[in-house]
Amino acid sequence: MKTTEHMIDRRVARTRRSLHQALISLILAKGYDPITVEEICEAANVGRSTFYLHYTSKDDLKRSGLDSLRRHLDATARAAQSERGSRRFGFSLAMFEHAREHVDLYRALAGSRGGAVALGTIRQILSDLVRDELAADGDRGSPDAIPRELVAQYVVGAYMAVLTWWLDGGTKLPPDRIDAIFRRLATEGAMAKDS
């Protein structure tokens, strides 16, 4: 029985991977908006009924592809939290590295409706990670304390602005350098000077 379950799990994983790869290749070839489920199925060599067993739409397929990014960033952030003194906003470098590895995909998504869906999902992932980190920092009971949700929105908004600026500029700075700049700005503010 275990062998049959393992075979089914591998088959499901293979089908999902094929669908994701088909979507990415189509996005790079023609952008996101004009892609149809039929084209995705044809490129992945699967039937429409198989597609709909796994996903409700092409947006759902794209969103699910971001789940692996969420898991990776979450693991990276948790590792940084366990080494508490070493790294604030532990997701940052991993996200910059992911964006650089997939720069063509990010550029293809930019400006499309699909890009808005993807960026909205990425923003939600980062917001969750920042909220978790802030909660791990303990109680902020001071009457002068800034509400955690405001801090989370501020950090993620700043991060998305830096990420967009970096991608638009051709990712000329290496990921570790743009990460260090972001974390410095996020912790020291606008008065931080680049050294």
Coordinates of C-alpha atoms in Angstrom, one line a residue:
M1 CA 0.0 0.0 0.0
K2 CA 2.8 2.4 0.9
T3 CA 4.4 1.8 -2.5
T4 CA 1.2 2.7 -4.3
E5 CA 0.7 5.9 -2.3
H6 CA 4.4 6.8 -3.0
M7 CA 3.8 6.3 -6.7
I8 CA 0.7 8.4 -6.7
D9 CA 2.4 11.2 -4.7
R10 CA 5.3 11.2 -7.2
R11 CA 2.8 11.2 -10.2
V12 CA 1.0 14.2 -8.6
A13 CA 4.2 16.0 -8.0
R14 CA 5.4 15.3 -11.6
T15 CA 2.1 16.6 -13.0
R16 CA 2.2 19.8 -10.9
R17 CA 5.8 20.4 -11.8
S18 CA 5.0 20.0 -15.5
L19 CA 2.1 22.4 -15.2
H20 CA 4.3 25.0 -13.4
Q21 CA 7.1 24.7 -15.9
A22 CA 4.6 25.0 -18.8
L23 CA 3.2 28.2 -17.2
I24 CA 6.6 29.7 -16.7
S25 CA 7.7 28.9 -20.3
L26 CA 4.5 30.5 -21.7
I27 CA 4.8 33.6 -19.5
L28 CA 8.4 34.1 -20.8
A29 CA 7.2 33.5 -24.4
K30 CA 4.1 35.7 -24.5
G31 CA 3.4 37.3 -21.1
Y32 CA 0.8 36.1 -18.6
D33 CA -2.5 37.7 -19.6
P34 CA -3.1 36.0 -23.0
I35 CA -2.3 32.5 -21.7
T36 CA -5.2 30.1 -21.5
V37 CA -5.6 26.9 -19.5
E38 CA -5.8 25.0 -22.8
E39 CA -2.3 26.3 -23.8
I40 CA -0.9 25.4 -20.3
C41 CA -2.3 21.8 -20.7
E42 CA -0.9 21.5 -24.2
A43 CA 2.5 22.7 -23.1
A44 CA 2.5 20.3 -20.1
N45 CA 1.0 17.4 -22.1
V46 CA -1.9 16.9 -19.7
G47 CA -5.6 17.0 -20.2
R48 CA -7.9 19.8 -19.0
S49 CA -9.6 17.5 -16.5
T50 CA -6.2 16.7 -15.0
F51 CA -5.5 20.4 -14.7
Y52 CA -8.8 21.0 -12.9
L53 CA -8.1 18.1 -10.5
H54 CA -5.2 20.2 -9.2
Y55 CA -6.0 23.8 -9.8
T56 CA -9.1 26.0 -10.3
S57 CA -7.5 28.5 -12.7
K58 CA -4.2 29.7 -14.1
D59 CA -4.1 32.2 -11.2
D60 CA -4.5 29.4 -8.8
L61 CA -1.6 27.5 -10.6
K62 CA 0.6 30.6 -10.4
R63 CA -0.3 31.2 -6.7
S64 CA 0.5 27.6 -5.8
G65 CA 3.9 28.0 -7.4
L66 CA 4.6 30.7 -4.8
D67 CA 4.0 28.2 -2.0
S68 CA 7.5 26.7 -2.4
L69 CA 8.9 30.3 -2.2
R70 CA 6.9 30.8 1.1
R71 CA 8.3 27.6 2.6
H72 CA 11.9 28.6 1.6
L73 CA 11.6 32.1 3.0
D74 CA 9.9 30.8 6.1
A75 CA 12.8 28.3 6.7
T76 CA 15.3 31.1 6.1
A77 CA 13.6 33.5 8.5
R78 CA 13.3 30.8 11.2
A79 CA 17.0 30.0 10.9
A80 CA 17.8 33.7 11.2
Q81 CA 15.6 33.9 14.3
S82 CA 17.3 31.0 15.9
E83 CA 20.6 32.9 15.5
R84 CA 18.8 36.0 16.9
G85 CA 21.7 38.4 17.1
S86 CA 22.9 37.8 13.6
R87 CA 20.1 38.8 11.2
R88 CA 17.0 40.9 11.3
F89 CA 14.5 40.3 8.5
G90 CA 16.0 37.0 7.7
F91 CA 13.8 36.5 4.6
S92 CA 15.4 39.4 2.8
L93 CA 18.5 37.8 1.3
A94 CA 16.7 34.6 0.2
M95 CA 14.0 36.7 -1.5
F96 CA 16.6 38.9 -3.4
E97 CA 18.4 35.7 -4.5
H98 CA 15.1 34.1 -5.7
A99 CA 14.3 37.3 -7.6
R100 CA 17.7 37.4 -9.3
E101 CA 17.5 33.7 -10.2
H102 CA 14.1 34.3 -11.8
V103 CA 14.6 37.8 -13.1
D104 CA 13.1 37.1 -16.5
L105 CA 10.0 35.7 -14.9
Y106 CA 9.6 38.7 -12.6
R107 CA 10.1 41.0 -15.6
A108 CA 7.5 39.1 -17.7
L109 CA 5.0 39.4 -14.9
A110 CA 5.6 43.1 -14.3
G111 CA 2.7 45.2 -15.4
S112 CA 0.3 42.4 -16.1
R113 CA -2.7 41.4 -14.2
G114 CA -1.0 38.2 -13.3
G115 CA 1.9 40.2 -12.0
A116 CA -0.4 42.0 -9.6
V117 CA -1.6 38.6 -8.3
A118 CA 1.9 37.3 -7.9
L119 CA 3.2 40.5 -6.2
G120 CA 0.1 40.5 -3.9
T121 CA 0.9 37.0 -2.9
I122 CA 4.6 37.8 -2.3
R123 CA 3.6 40.8 -0.3
Q124 CA 1.3 38.6 1.9
I125 CA 4.1 36.0 2.4
L126 CA 6.5 38.8 3.5
S127 CA 3.9 40.4 5.8
D128 CA 3.3 37.1 7.5
L129 CA 7.1 36.6 8.0
V130 CA 7.5 40.1 9.4
R131 CA 4.5 39.7 11.7
D132 CA 6.0 36.4 13.0
E133 CA 9.4 38.1 13.7
L134 CA 7.8 41.0 15.5
A135 CA 5.7 38.6 17.6
A136 CA 8.9 36.7 18.5
D137 CA 10.4 40.0 19.7
G138 CA 8.0 40.0 22.7
D139 CA 5.4 42.4 24.1
R140 CA 5.4 46.0 23.1
G141 CA 3.3 47.2 26.0
S142 CA 4.6 50.8 26.0
P143 CA 2.0 53.5 25.4
D144 CA 4.4 54.9 22.8
A145 CA 4.9 51.6 21.0
I146 CA 4.1 51.6 17.3
P147 CA 1.4 49.1 16.4
R148 CA 2.9 45.9 15.1
E149 CA 0.7 45.8 12.0
L150 CA 1.9 49.3 11.0
V151 CA 5.5 48.2 11.5
A152 CA 4.9 45.1 9.3
Q153 CA 3.2 47.1 6.6
Y154 CA 6.0 49.7 6.7
V155 CA 8.8 47.1 6.4
V156 CA 7.1 45.1 3.6
G157 CA 6.2 48.3 1.7
A158 CA 9.8 49.4 1.9
Y159 CA 11.1 46.0 0.9
M160 CA 8.8 45.8 -2.1
A161 CA 10.0 49.3 -3.2
V162 CA 13.6 48.3 -2.9
L163 CA 13.0 45.0 -4.7
T164 CA 11.2 46.8 -7.6
W165 CA 14.0 49.4 -7.8
W166 CA 16.6 46.7 -7.9
L167 CA 14.9 44.7 -10.5
D168 CA 14.1 47.7 -12.7
G169 CA 17.8 48.7 -12.5
G170 CA 18.9 45.3 -13.8
T171 CA 20.0 43.7 -10.5
K172 CA 23.4 45.3 -10.8
L173 CA 24.1 45.1 -7.1
P174 CA 24.7 41.5 -5.9
P175 CA 21.9 40.1 -3.7
D176 CA 23.9 40.2 -0.5
R177 CA 24.7 44.0 -1.1
I178 CA 21.1 45.0 -1.8
D179 CA 20.0 42.9 1.2
A180 CA 22.5 44.7 3.5
I181 CA 21.3 48.1 2.2
F182 CA 17.6 47.1 2.8
R183 CA 18.2 45.8 6.3
R184 CA 20.3 48.9 7.2
L185 CA 17.5 51.2 5.9
A186 CA 14.8 49.2 7.7
T187 CA 16.7 49.3 11.0
E188 CA 18.4 52.7 10.9
G189 CA 15.9 54.6 8.7
A190 CA 16.5 57.3 6.1
M191 CA 19.4 58.8 8.0
A192 CA 21.5 55.7 7.2
K193 CA 24.3 56.7 4.9
D194 CA 25.8 54.3 2.3
S195 CA 29.4 53.5 3.2

